[in-house]
Short mmCIF file of C-alpha atoms in Angstrom, two decimals:
data_model
loop_
_atom_site.label_atom_id
_atom_site.label_comp_id
_atom_site.label_asym_id
_atom_site.label_seq_id
_atom_site.Cartn_x
_atom_site.Cartn_y
_atom_site.Cartn_z
CA UNK S 33 128.20 88.56 106.09
CA UNK S 34 125.49 89.13 108.70
CA UNK S 35 123.06 86.19 108.93
CA UNK S 36 119.52 87.06 110.00
CA UNK S 37 116.68 84.69 110.73
CA UNK S 38 113.14 85.18 109.43
CA UNK S 39 110.27 86.20 111.68
CA UNK S 40 107.66 83.52 112.14
CA UNK S 41 104.33 84.48 110.56
CA UNK S 42 100.87 84.52 112.04
CA UNK S 43 97.48 83.81 110.52
CA UNK S 44 96.57 86.66 108.20
CA UNK S 45 93.02 87.96 108.62
CA UNK S 46 91.00 89.35 105.74
CA UNK S 47 89.19 92.65 106.11
CA UNK S 48 85.82 90.89 106.25
CA UNK S 49 86.89 88.68 109.16
CA UNK S 50 85.62 89.33 112.65
CA UNK S 51 87.82 90.00 115.64
CA UNK S 52 90.55 92.17 114.09
CA UNK S 53 91.45 94.70 116.78
CA UNK S 54 94.38 97.04 117.23
CA UNK S 55 95.66 97.94 120.67
CA UNK S 56 96.66 101.61 121.07
CA UNK S 57 100.41 102.10 121.39
CA UNK S 58 101.41 99.06 119.36
CA UNK S 59 103.23 99.30 116.04
CA UNK S 60 101.65 98.92 112.62
CA UNK S 61 103.93 97.73 109.84
CA UNK S 62 103.01 97.64 106.14
CA UNK S 63 104.52 95.11 103.79
CA UNK S 64 104.00 94.04 100.21
CA UNK S 65 103.77 90.33 99.42
CA UNK S 66 104.52 88.96 95.96
CA UNK S 67 102.82 85.72 94.91
CA UNK S 68 105.89 84.38 93.01
CA UNK S 69 103.85 83.20 90.02
CA UNK S 70 106.12 82.48 87.01
CA UNK S 71 103.13 83.08 84.70
CA UNK S 72 102.92 86.75 85.68
CA UNK S 73 105.39 87.49 82.88
CA UNK S 74 106.72 85.37 80.04
CA UNK S 75 110.15 85.79 78.51
CA UNK S 76 109.68 87.82 75.33
CA UNK S 77 106.49 89.55 76.51
CA UNK S 78 106.31 93.07 75.16
CA UNK S 79 106.72 95.70 77.85
CA UNK S 80 105.13 97.97 78.91
CA UNK S 81 101.75 96.23 78.35
CA UNK S 82 99.97 97.45 75.21
CA UNK S 83 103.02 99.51 74.29
CA UNK S 84 103.29 101.14 70.89
CA UNK S 85 106.44 100.71 68.77
CA UNK S 86 109.20 101.81 68.83
CA UNK S 87 109.18 102.06 72.65
CA UNK S 88 108.43 98.36 73.30
CA UNK S 89 111.01 96.04 74.87
CA UNK S 90 111.00 92.29 75.45
CA UNK S 91 110.87 90.78 78.95
CA UNK S 92 114.08 88.96 79.82
CA UNK S 93 112.70 86.95 82.76
CA UNK S 94 109.47 85.27 83.72
CA UNK S 95 107.55 86.05 86.91
CA UNK S 96 109.70 83.94 89.25
CA UNK S 97 110.92 85.85 92.32
CA UNK S 98 113.38 87.56 92.57
CA UNK S 99 114.59 87.08 89.00
CA UNK S 100 111.46 88.80 87.68
CA UNK S 101 112.87 92.20 88.74
CA UNK S 102 115.64 91.90 86.17
CA UNK S 103 112.97 93.09 83.74
CA UNK S 104 113.47 96.54 85.29
CA UNK S 105 116.82 96.65 83.52
CA UNK S 106 115.05 96.80 80.14
CA UNK S 107 111.72 98.39 81.11
CA UNK S 108 112.17 101.51 83.24
CA UNK S 109 108.48 101.39 84.20
CA UNK S 110 108.49 97.74 85.25
CA UNK S 111 106.52 96.70 88.29
CA UNK S 112 103.93 94.13 89.37
CA UNK S 113 101.08 94.89 91.76
CA UNK S 114 100.90 92.86 94.95
CA UNK S 115 98.92 92.42 98.13
CA UNK S 116 99.34 94.77 101.08
CA UNK S 117 99.53 93.18 104.53
CA UNK S 118 99.45 95.14 107.79
CA UNK S 119 101.14 93.63 110.84
CA UNK S 120 100.38 94.62 114.41
CA UNK S 121 103.59 94.34 116.42
CA UNK S 122 104.57 94.95 120.00
CA UNK S 123 107.04 97.86 120.18
CA UNK S 124 109.78 95.24 120.60
CA UNK S 125 108.83 93.81 117.19
CA UNK S 126 106.94 90.71 118.32
CA UNK S 127 104.14 89.85 115.88
CA UNK S 128 100.59 89.95 117.29
CA UNK S 129 98.39 89.59 114.21
CA UNK S 130 98.11 90.55 110.55
CA UNK S 131 95.42 92.04 108.34
CA UNK S 132 95.33 91.76 104.57
CA UNK S 133 94.09 94.83 102.72
CA UNK S 134 91.16 93.91 100.43
CA UNK S 135 92.38 92.97 96.95
CA UNK S 136 91.23 91.17 93.82
CA UNK S 137 92.30 87.74 95.08
CA UNK S 138 89.58 87.82 97.74
CA UNK S 139 87.16 90.41 96.33
CA UNK S 140 87.18 89.72 92.62
CA UNK S 141 86.25 92.50 90.15
CA UNK S 142 87.27 96.10 90.76
CA UNK S 143 83.64 97.04 91.37
CA UNK S 144 84.32 96.10 95.01
CA UNK S 145 86.45 98.22 97.38
CA UNK S 146 90.08 97.12 97.22
CA UNK S 147 93.61 98.30 96.56
CA UNK S 148 97.14 97.06 95.84
CA UNK S 149 100.68 98.38 95.81
CA UNK S 150 103.45 98.04 93.24
CA UNK S 151 105.80 95.50 94.81
CA UNK S 152 109.18 97.05 93.91
CA UNK S 153 108.13 100.70 94.42
CA UNK S 154 110.19 101.57 97.48
CA UNK S 155 108.38 104.79 98.43
CA UNK S 156 104.82 103.41 98.61
CA UNK S 157 102.43 102.50 101.47
CA UNK S 158 103.90 104.81 104.09
CA UNK S 159 101.67 104.73 107.20
CA UNK S 160 100.48 107.83 109.06
CA UNK S 161 98.15 108.35 111.99
CA UNK S 162 95.40 110.91 111.43
CA UNK S 163 95.63 114.21 113.30
CA UNK S 164 93.47 112.91 116.16
CA UNK S 165 94.92 109.38 116.02
CA UNK S 166 91.68 107.60 115.13
CA UNK S 167 92.78 106.06 111.84
CA UNK S 168 95.88 105.22 109.83
CA UNK S 169 96.08 106.24 106.18
CA UNK S 170 98.19 105.04 103.23
CA UNK S 171 98.13 105.01 99.41
CA UNK S 172 97.94 102.47 96.61
CA UNK S 173 96.13 101.70 93.36
CA UNK S 174 92.72 100.56 92.20
CA UNK S 175 94.03 97.63 90.20
CA UNK S 176 94.08 93.82 90.40
CA UNK S 177 96.90 91.78 91.90
CA UNK S 178 99.65 90.90 89.38
CA UNK S 179 99.01 93.79 86.98
CA UNK S 180 102.08 95.08 85.14
CA UNK S 181 103.56 98.59 85.21
CA UNK S 182 100.65 100.13 87.13
CA UNK S 183 102.91 102.48 89.12
CA UNK S 184 103.71 104.42 85.95
CA UNK S 185 100.25 104.28 84.40
CA UNK S 186 98.09 107.34 83.80
CA UNK S 187 95.09 108.13 85.94
CA UNK S 188 91.65 108.09 84.35
CA UNK S 189 91.21 111.87 83.98
CA UNK S 190 94.87 112.84 83.46
CA UNK S 191 96.34 111.15 80.40
CA UNK S 192 99.80 111.96 79.09
CA UNK S 193 100.01 110.78 75.45
CA UNK S 194 103.82 110.56 75.72
CA UNK S 195 103.71 108.13 78.66
CA UNK S 196 105.10 104.76 77.45
CA UNK S 197 102.60 103.01 79.78
CA UNK S 198 99.24 103.54 78.07
CA UNK S 199 96.94 102.07 80.74
CA UNK S 200 95.10 104.05 83.42
CA UNK S 201 94.50 103.35 87.11
CA UNK S 202 93.17 105.53 89.88
CA UNK S 203 95.40 106.15 92.88
CA UNK S 204 93.64 105.32 96.15
CA UNK S 205 93.85 106.54 99.75
CA UNK S 206 92.94 103.93 102.38
CA UNK S 207 91.76 104.63 105.93
CA UNK S 208 92.01 101.92 108.58
CA UNK S 209 90.34 102.19 112.01
CA UNK S 210 91.09 100.36 115.26
CA UNK S 211 88.51 97.65 114.43
CA UNK S 212 90.20 96.72 111.15
CA UNK S 213 87.61 98.48 108.97
CA UNK S 214 88.60 100.20 105.74
CA UNK S 215 87.40 103.16 103.74
CA UNK S 216 88.84 104.13 100.36
CA UNK S 217 89.03 107.35 98.35
CA UNK S 218 90.24 107.46 94.76
CA UNK S 219 92.03 110.35 93.06
CA UNK S 220 93.34 111.37 89.65
CA UNK S 221 96.53 112.78 91.17
CA UNK S 222 99.99 111.29 90.52
CA UNK S 223 99.29 110.27 86.93
CA UNK S 224 102.37 108.57 85.48
CA UNK S 225 103.88 107.96 88.90
CA UNK S 226 102.91 107.10 92.47
CA UNK S 227 101.16 108.42 95.52
CA UNK S 228 103.40 107.75 98.51
CA UNK S 229 101.85 108.96 101.74
CA UNK S 230 98.59 110.34 103.12
CA UNK S 231 97.43 111.94 106.36
CA UNK S 232 93.79 112.49 107.34
CA UNK S 233 93.01 115.77 109.08
CA UNK S 234 90.01 114.68 111.14
CA UNK S 235 90.14 117.38 113.80
CA UNK S 236 86.66 118.49 114.77
CA UNK S 237 85.05 115.96 112.46
CA UNK S 238 86.89 117.17 109.35
CA UNK S 239 87.49 114.73 106.46
CA UNK S 240 90.46 116.41 104.77
CA UNK S 241 93.29 114.30 103.36
CA UNK S 242 96.77 115.55 102.49
CA UNK S 243 98.86 113.37 100.19
CA UNK S 244 102.44 113.34 98.89
CA UNK S 245 103.80 111.81 95.71
CA UNK S 246 105.18 112.31 92.23
CA UNK S 247 103.61 112.62 88.78
CA UNK S 248 104.75 112.25 85.20
CA UNK S 249 106.36 109.49 83.15
CA UNK S 250 106.48 111.18 79.77
CA UNK S 251 108.17 113.88 77.76
CA UNK S 252 108.94 117.49 78.63
CA UNK S 253 106.92 119.73 78.67
CA UNK S 254 104.35 117.85 80.71
CA UNK S 255 100.59 118.26 80.28
CA UNK S 256 98.80 120.62 82.68
CA UNK S 257 97.12 117.73 84.49
CA UNK S 258 100.49 116.17 85.29
CA UNK S 259 101.83 119.44 86.68
CA UNK S 260 98.86 120.06 88.97
CA UNK S 261 98.75 116.37 89.99
CA UNK S 262 102.24 116.19 91.49
CA UNK S 263 103.61 116.93 94.96
CA UNK S 264 101.25 117.73 97.81
CA UNK S 265 97.52 117.30 97.20
CA UNK S 266 94.35 117.89 99.20
CA UNK S 267 91.10 115.97 98.88
CA UNK S 268 87.98 115.15 100.82
CA UNK S 269 87.86 111.62 102.22
CA UNK S 270 84.93 109.71 100.75
CA UNK S 271 82.28 107.71 102.56
CA UNK S 272 80.90 106.11 99.39
CA UNK S 273 82.20 102.91 97.81
CA UNK S 274 84.93 103.31 95.20
CA UNK S 275 82.57 102.37 92.38
CA UNK S 276 80.31 105.32 93.29
CA UNK S 277 83.16 107.86 93.32
CA UNK S 278 83.92 110.14 90.36
CA UNK S 279 86.93 112.32 91.23
CA UNK S 280 87.73 115.36 89.14
CA UNK S 281 91.11 116.87 88.31
CA UNK S 282 93.82 116.89 91.01
CA UNK S 283 93.77 119.67 93.60
CA UNK S 284 97.26 120.76 94.75
CA UNK S 285 97.70 122.16 98.25
CA UNK S 286 101.44 122.89 98.12
CA UNK S 287 103.78 124.18 95.44
CA UNK S 288 107.51 124.91 95.25
CA UNK S 289 109.89 125.88 92.46
CA UNK S 290 113.65 126.33 92.56
CA UNK S 291 113.21 129.81 91.09
CA UNK S 292 112.17 130.84 94.62
CA UNK S 293 115.90 130.59 95.45
CA UNK S 294 116.91 132.60 92.39
CA UNK S 295 117.82 129.48 90.40
CA UNK S 296 116.96 128.78 86.77
CA UNK S 297 113.79 126.74 86.33
CA UNK S 298 114.12 123.05 85.42
CA UNK S 299 111.41 120.55 84.37
CA UNK S 300 108.12 122.09 85.45
CA UNK S 301 106.26 119.80 87.86
CA UNK S 302 109.31 117.83 89.02
CA UNK S 303 110.50 120.12 91.81
CA UNK S 304 107.66 118.65 93.89
CA UNK S 305 108.68 115.00 93.62
CA UNK S 306 107.80 114.51 97.30
CA UNK S 307 108.04 111.40 99.50
CA UNK S 308 107.80 111.66 103.30
CA UNK S 309 104.82 113.39 104.93
CA UNK S 310 104.31 114.61 108.48
CA UNK S 311 102.28 117.15 110.47
CA UNK S 312 103.65 118.94 113.52
CA UNK S 313 102.11 121.96 115.29
CA UNK S 314 99.58 122.37 112.46
CA UNK S 315 102.30 122.55 109.77
CA UNK S 316 102.63 120.06 106.91
CA UNK S 317 106.19 118.85 106.26
CA UNK S 318 107.46 116.78 103.35
CA UNK S 319 110.74 115.68 101.77
CA UNK S 320 112.33 115.39 98.37
CA UNK S 321 115.20 112.93 98.06
CA UNK S 322 115.24 111.53 94.54
CA UNK S 323 115.17 112.55 90.90
CA UNK S 324 117.46 114.84 88.93
CA UNK S 325 115.34 117.98 89.20
CA UNK S 326 114.67 120.32 92.10
CA UNK S 327 116.40 120.20 95.49
CA UNK S 328 116.70 117.27 97.87
CA UNK S 329 115.64 118.74 101.19
CA UNK S 330 112.93 119.11 103.86
CA UNK S 331 109.99 121.39 103.05
CA UNK S 332 106.90 122.82 104.71
CA UNK S 333 103.71 124.52 103.57
CA UNK S 334 103.37 128.13 104.65
CA UNK S 335 99.64 128.63 105.19
CA UNK S 336 100.01 132.17 106.60
CA UNK S 337 99.71 134.02 103.29
CA UNK S 338 101.81 136.02 100.83
CA UNK S 339 103.69 139.29 100.74
CA UNK S 340 103.03 142.11 98.29
CA UNK S 341 105.08 140.27 95.65
CA UNK S 342 103.13 137.02 96.02
CA UNK S 343 105.89 135.24 97.94
CA UNK S 344 105.28 133.11 101.06
CA UNK S 345 105.45 135.22 104.22
CA UNK S 346 107.55 132.60 106.01
CA UNK S 347 110.16 132.46 103.22
CA UNK S 348 110.19 135.34 100.71
CA UNK S 349 113.46 133.92 99.36
CA UNK S 350 112.45 130.26 99.47
CA UNK S 351 114.00 129.30 102.84
CA UNK S 352 112.51 129.85 106.29
CA UNK S 353 110.75 128.42 109.33
CA UNK S 354 107.02 128.26 110.03
CA UNK S 355 105.29 131.14 111.78
CA UNK S 356 104.50 130.64 115.46
CA UNK S 357 100.77 130.51 114.79
CA UNK S 358 99.87 128.19 111.94
CA UNK S 359 96.75 126.41 110.76
CA UNK S 360 96.34 123.44 108.50
CA UNK S 361 95.12 124.27 104.99
CA UNK S 362 91.48 123.48 104.26
CA UNK S 363 91.35 124.31 100.55
CA UNK S 364 93.52 123.81 97.45
CA UNK S 365 95.85 126.45 96.01
CA UNK S 366 93.93 128.93 93.82
CA UNK S 367 96.56 128.60 91.07
CA UNK S 368 96.89 130.56 87.84
CA UNK S 369 96.19 128.03 85.07
CA UNK S 370 97.64 130.35 82.39
CA UNK S 371 101.13 130.02 83.91
CA UNK S 372 101.27 126.23 84.44
CA UNK S 373 103.58 125.57 81.50
CA UNK S 374 106.06 128.31 82.39
CA UNK S 375 105.98 128.56 86.18
CA UNK S 376 104.02 125.56 87.39
CA UNK S 377 101.46 125.91 90.17
CA UNK S 378 101.65 129.57 91.24
CA UNK S 379 101.65 131.29 93.61
CA UNK S 380 104.20 129.12 95.41
CA UNK S 381 103.35 128.49 99.06
CA UNK S 382 106.16 126.19 100.21
CA UNK S 383 109.57 126.77 101.80
CA UNK S 384 112.74 124.78 102.38
CA UNK S 385 113.16 124.41 106.13
CA UNK S 386 115.99 126.72 107.18
CA UNK S 387 119.28 124.89 107.73
CA UNK S 388 118.52 122.05 105.32
CA UNK S 389 120.24 121.65 101.92
CA UNK S 390 119.59 124.12 99.11
CA UNK S 391 121.92 122.65 96.46
CA UNK S 392 120.44 121.20 93.28
CA UNK S 393 119.52 117.51 93.21
CA UNK S 394 121.96 117.03 90.33
CA UNK S 395 124.76 117.52 92.87
CA UNK S 396 122.97 116.11 95.92
CA UNK S 397 124.74 114.35 98.74
CA UNK S 398 121.57 114.24 100.87
CA UNK S 399 118.60 111.93 100.31
CA UNK S 400 115.96 112.71 102.95
CA UNK S 401 112.92 110.50 103.26
CA UNK S 402 111.02 110.41 106.59
CA UNK S 403 110.67 113.11 109.26
CA UNK S 404 109.63 112.89 112.92
CA UNK S 405 109.52 115.75 115.42
CA UNK S 406 110.30 114.66 118.96
CA UNK S 407 109.53 118.23 120.06
CA UNK S 408 109.71 121.76 118.70
CA UNK S 409 113.51 121.80 118.93
CA UNK S 410 114.37 118.20 117.96
CA UNK S 411 113.80 116.75 114.51
CA UNK S 412 114.84 113.30 113.24
CA UNK S 413 115.23 112.86 109.46
CA UNK S 414 116.01 109.61 107.69
CA UNK S 415 118.42 109.56 104.77
CA UNK S 416 118.10 106.56 102.48
CA UNK S 417 121.57 106.79 100.93
CA UNK S 418 122.53 107.29 97.31
CA UNK S 419 121.72 103.78 96.07
CA UNK S 420 125.18 103.15 94.62
CA UNK S 421 125.67 99.38 94.46
CA UNK S 422 129.42 99.13 93.85
CA UNK S 423 130.72 95.95 95.51
CA UNK S 424 134.22 95.23 96.80
CA UNK S 425 134.95 91.47 96.76
CA UNK S 426 138.02 91.92 98.94
CA UNK S 427 136.07 93.34 101.88
CA UNK S 428 132.79 91.62 101.01
CA UNK S 429 130.97 94.95 101.27
CA UNK S 430 129.12 97.40 99.06
CA UNK S 431 131.88 99.95 99.44
CA UNK S 432 129.98 103.12 98.50
CA UNK S 433 127.18 102.31 100.93
CA UNK S 434 129.62 101.48 103.72
CA UNK S 435 131.48 104.77 103.26
CA UNK S 436 128.46 107.05 103.57
CA UNK S 437 128.45 109.60 106.38
CA UNK S 438 124.97 111.12 105.98
CA UNK S 439 122.88 107.99 105.45
CA UNK S 440 120.88 106.65 108.37
CA UNK S 441 119.10 108.68 111.05
CA UNK S 442 119.99 112.35 111.19
CA UNK S 443 119.27 114.33 114.36
CA UNK S 444 118.65 118.04 113.85
CA UNK S 445 118.31 120.65 116.62
CA UNK S 446 116.82 124.12 116.31
CA UNK S 447 119.08 127.12 116.87
CA UNK S 448 116.80 129.92 118.12
CA UNK S 449 119.46 132.57 117.54
CA UNK S 450 120.02 131.60 113.91
CA UNK S 451 116.34 130.75 113.37
CA UNK S 452 117.54 127.62 111.59
CA UNK S 453 118.05 123.89 112.12
CA UNK S 454 121.52 122.42 112.63
CA UNK S 455 122.66 118.84 112.10
CA UNK S 456 123.76 117.46 115.47
CA UNK S 457 124.84 113.96 114.43
CA UNK S 458 123.96 110.91 112.35
CA UNK S 459 123.03 107.57 113.92
CA UNK S 460 124.43 104.64 111.93
CA UNK S 461 125.74 102.04 114.40
CA UNK S 462 123.99 98.70 113.97
CA UNK S 463 122.70 99.47 110.47
CA UNK S 464 125.76 97.68 109.05
CA UNK S 465 125.72 99.90 105.98
CA UNK S 466 127.05 98.03 102.97
CA UNK S 467 127.32 94.67 104.77
CA UNK S 468 125.34 91.92 102.96
CA UNK S 469 122.90 89.79 104.96
CA UNK S 470 121.18 86.54 104.04
CA UNK S 471 117.46 85.83 103.81
CA UNK S 472 116.12 82.28 103.98
CA UNK S 473 115.45 80.80 100.50
CA UNK S 474 116.85 83.91 98.78
CA UNK S 475 119.43 83.19 96.06
CA UNK S 476 123.13 83.31 96.87
CA UNK S 477 125.97 84.21 94.56
CA UNK S 478 125.76 86.81 91.81
CA UNK S 479 122.90 87.97 89.66
CA UNK S 480 124.29 87.34 86.14
CA UNK S 481 122.30 90.29 84.78
CA UNK S 482 124.05 92.81 87.05
CA UNK S 483 127.26 90.98 87.98
CA UNK S 484 126.63 91.82 91.66
CA UNK S 485 125.60 89.71 94.67
CA UNK S 486 121.91 89.00 95.21
CA UNK S 487 122.31 89.48 98.96
CA UNK S 488 121.10 92.95 100.01
CA UNK S 489 122.78 95.35 102.40
CA UNK S 490 121.39 98.37 104.20
CA UNK S 491 122.02 101.69 102.46
CA UNK S 492 120.13 104.00 104.84
CA UNK S 493 116.60 104.55 106.16
CA UNK S 494 113.20 105.46 104.71
CA UNK S 495 109.92 105.75 106.64
CA UNK S 496 110.08 106.57 110.33
CA UNK S 497 108.05 106.87 113.53
CA UNK S 498 109.03 107.71 117.08
CA UNK S 499 108.04 108.15 120.70
CA UNK S 500 109.40 110.26 123.56
CA UNK S 501 109.98 108.28 126.77
CA UNK S 502 109.76 109.50 130.36
CA UNK S 503 113.48 108.89 130.95
CA UNK S 504 114.52 111.59 128.49
CA UNK S 505 115.12 109.28 125.54
CA UNK S 506 113.34 108.88 122.25
CA UNK S 507 112.61 105.48 120.69
CA UNK S 508 112.63 105.57 116.89
CA UNK S 509 111.55 102.87 114.48
CA UNK S 510 112.54 103.02 110.80
CA UNK S 511 112.47 101.03 107.57
CA UNK S 512 115.80 100.37 105.86
CA UNK S 513 116.74 101.06 102.26
CA UNK S 514 119.06 98.66 100.46
CA UNK S 515 121.70 98.15 97.81
CA UNK S 516 122.16 94.84 96.01
CA UNK S 517 122.63 93.16 92.67
CA UNK S 518 118.87 92.86 92.21
CA UNK S 519 117.52 94.24 88.95
CA UNK S 520 115.42 96.60 91.10
CA UNK S 521 116.78 97.39 94.57
CA UNK S 522 113.31 98.49 95.65
CA UNK S 523 112.36 94.80 95.57
CA UNK S 524 115.02 93.75 98.09
CA UNK S 525 113.90 92.13 101.36
CA UNK S 526 114.65 94.93 103.80
CA UNK S 527 114.36 95.49 107.55
CA UNK S 528 112.56 97.24 110.41
CA UNK S 529 115.01 98.66 112.95
CA UNK S 530 114.76 100.55 116.22
CA UNK S 531 117.05 102.73 118.35
CA UNK S 532 116.89 104.79 121.55
CA UNK S 533 118.53 108.20 121.52
CA UNK S 534 119.16 110.66 124.35
CA UNK S 535 116.82 113.50 123.50
CA UNK S 536 118.98 116.27 124.98
CA UNK S 537 122.21 115.09 123.35
CA UNK S 538 123.77 117.39 120.76
CA UNK S 539 126.81 115.23 120.05
CA UNK S 540 126.78 111.54 119.22
CA UNK S 541 126.26 109.55 122.46
CA UNK S 542 128.38 106.47 123.02
CA UNK S 543 126.75 103.07 122.79
CA UNK S 544 123.61 103.93 120.85
CA UNK S 545 122.97 101.31 118.19
CA UNK S 546 120.17 100.12 115.95
CA UNK S 547 118.55 96.74 116.56
CA UNK S 548 116.94 94.80 113.72
CA UNK S 549 113.49 93.72 114.91
CA UNK S 550 112.06 92.43 111.64
CA UNK S 551 113.55 91.28 108.35
CA UNK S 552 111.40 90.82 105.28
CA UNK S 553 111.05 87.20 104.24
CA UNK S 554 111.33 85.70 100.78
CA UNK S 555 108.80 87.47 98.53
CA UNK S 556 108.27 90.39 100.92
CA UNK S 557 109.29 94.02 101.26
CA UNK S 558 108.69 96.28 104.28
CA UNK S 559 107.38 99.78 103.63
CA UNK S 560 105.71 101.85 106.37
CA UNK S 561 105.65 102.02 110.17
CA UNK S 562 103.24 103.84 112.45
CA UNK S 563 101.43 103.46 115.71
CA UNK S 564 98.18 101.52 115.55
CA UNK S 565 94.91 103.36 114.83
CA UNK S 566 93.30 104.63 118.02
CA UNK S 567 96.65 105.64 119.54
CA UNK S 568 96.71 108.90 121.50
CA UNK S 569 100.12 110.36 120.68
CA UNK S 570 99.90 112.79 123.60
CA UNK S 571 99.69 109.91 126.09
CA UNK S 572 101.87 107.21 124.57
CA UNK S 573 103.12 104.45 126.86
CA UNK S 574 106.88 104.14 126.89
CA UNK S 575 108.96 100.96 127.03
CA UNK S 576 108.34 100.42 130.75
CA UNK S 577 104.57 100.67 130.35
CA UNK S 578 104.60 98.06 127.61
CA UNK S 579 106.72 95.72 129.70
CA UNK S 580 104.26 96.08 132.58
CA UNK S 581 101.26 95.31 130.39
CA UNK S 582 102.88 92.59 128.28
CA UNK S 583 100.44 89.94 129.49
CA UNK S 584 97.53 91.98 128.16
CA UNK S 585 98.83 92.09 124.57
#
C-alpha cells in the first residue's frame, strides 16, 4: 500500500475579500469540499427528494462522510451539493492561496450570485482558460450547499416528467478573472444531468461560451428539450446578476450521431454525452468516454459547412480531421425541430477525429476524458480507465485497474500521409494503477456495503493541462480517477499528478514517471486543473523560469 501525506492547507479567501490575486503561469486547481454534516441525510429518508411512488427508495446511511455515498447504491441519482474551492499552486504543486466560490453558506438566499457542485460527480468543475487567457471558466449549479440529487434535477425550462428527480435547478457557467472576481451565467441546458466544462471565446471582445455536458435522466424517448440540451452548447456570457437573467431553451452548437458511420441509431440525445473540452487552432474538441450509447472517442466540430447531402465537409462519413482554415462558431446549429425525435439535432456538424476509436461504447475499451495539444502534430489524451473495482486480496491490488494498458496519459502523433492520428504510447509509470493508498482520517478496512476496501487506487486520468518547455519536453498536469469500495467512486479522495515527456519521442522513453503533487484530503475531491487567469499561453514560463522567480511567488 502506498502511503501519502496530506497537503497543508492555507487560509481560504471568500470572493468578497480583498487582495486575491493570481500570478500568470501558476496552476489553478478546483476541488469540492463536503461539510460532513450527518444531518444532511437521515437513514430512511425517501430518495430522491419529493419522489413519487413507486420509484422512491430509503436512504441507508446518514450524511456522515464517506459512508453517506453508500446511498448511491440504492439511489442512482444520489448526490449532495458542496462548496467549490480554487487553489493557486506553483507548478511544483506548492499551495499559494485559495479562493472559495460564492455559495449559500456565505451569501444566503439564491437571489445572490453563487454556485455549487455535486460532490461525487466526477466530471464536474473542469477548468479552462478563455481563448485570450483573461479568465478561467467552469460549470456548476444554482443551488444551496447540501441539496440532494441536484446533478440529476431538471432545469427550469426543460422538464422531463419521467425524471425520478422532480426538482429543478439552473446550470451555471462561472468566469473568474486574475483579481478573483466572478461573473455567472445560467442556462437551461443539461436538464437531468450535468454541465461539465466551459470555455469563453473572448477574442476581439466577444462574449461567447462553449460548454460540454450530458442531459437526460428519464425514459426513452426523451423530450425535445432534453435532446437539444445535451452535448456541446453555445451561449452568450451575461453581465447581469443571476437573479436578473432569464435564459430560454438550450442552443446546441455541435451534434453527432452514430448513423454518420452507417450504424443503427441508439437512444437519441445520448451520442453527445460529452466530457472534456478544448480549443486548438480555432477548432473545438471534446470527448465521450462513458455511457452505454454512442462511441467513446475524441470529436471536433466542423465549422466549414456541409456537402450537397448535408454532411460535414471534413467528414462526410463521420471520421476526419479539421480543415486547414477553421473559425470558431458564433451561432447555434439551425436544427430541424421536426426531426428531433427520429434523428436528433440535424444537420450533424461533428466528426470523430481520424485515428481514434469508432467502435460502439457497449464494447468500449477506451475511456477518453481530457485533451491537450502540445502542437499541431502532438496530442495528449487522458483515459480514466473502466472503473472496474475487482480487488485481489493476495496481491493487495485492484486487479482490473492494475492490468489496464490504455488507462493513463495517451500520446498521439499525427501521420500526415495517412491524414490520421496514431497512438505512440501510454504513460502510466508512477500512477500506481490499482495500488491502494491511504488518506489521513479516511476509514481503513472494508466497506460492508460493497465488500471492498475503502482505500482508493488510481484507475487512470481525467482533466488535463500542459505546457511546452524550451528543452523540448512537455510538462503535463492531470487529475486522477479512482477505483475503491466506496458506494460512489466519484467521491474518492483523488490526486493531482505531473509528468515531463520528450515531445519528439514516438516510442515510450525510459525513466518518465508521474509524480503526485497533491492528494485530496478527508472530505475533498480534486476536479479541474488549468493555468491561472491572465496567463498568456503563447509566452508561458517553463520550469527554469519558475525556479528563477520562486522568491516572487
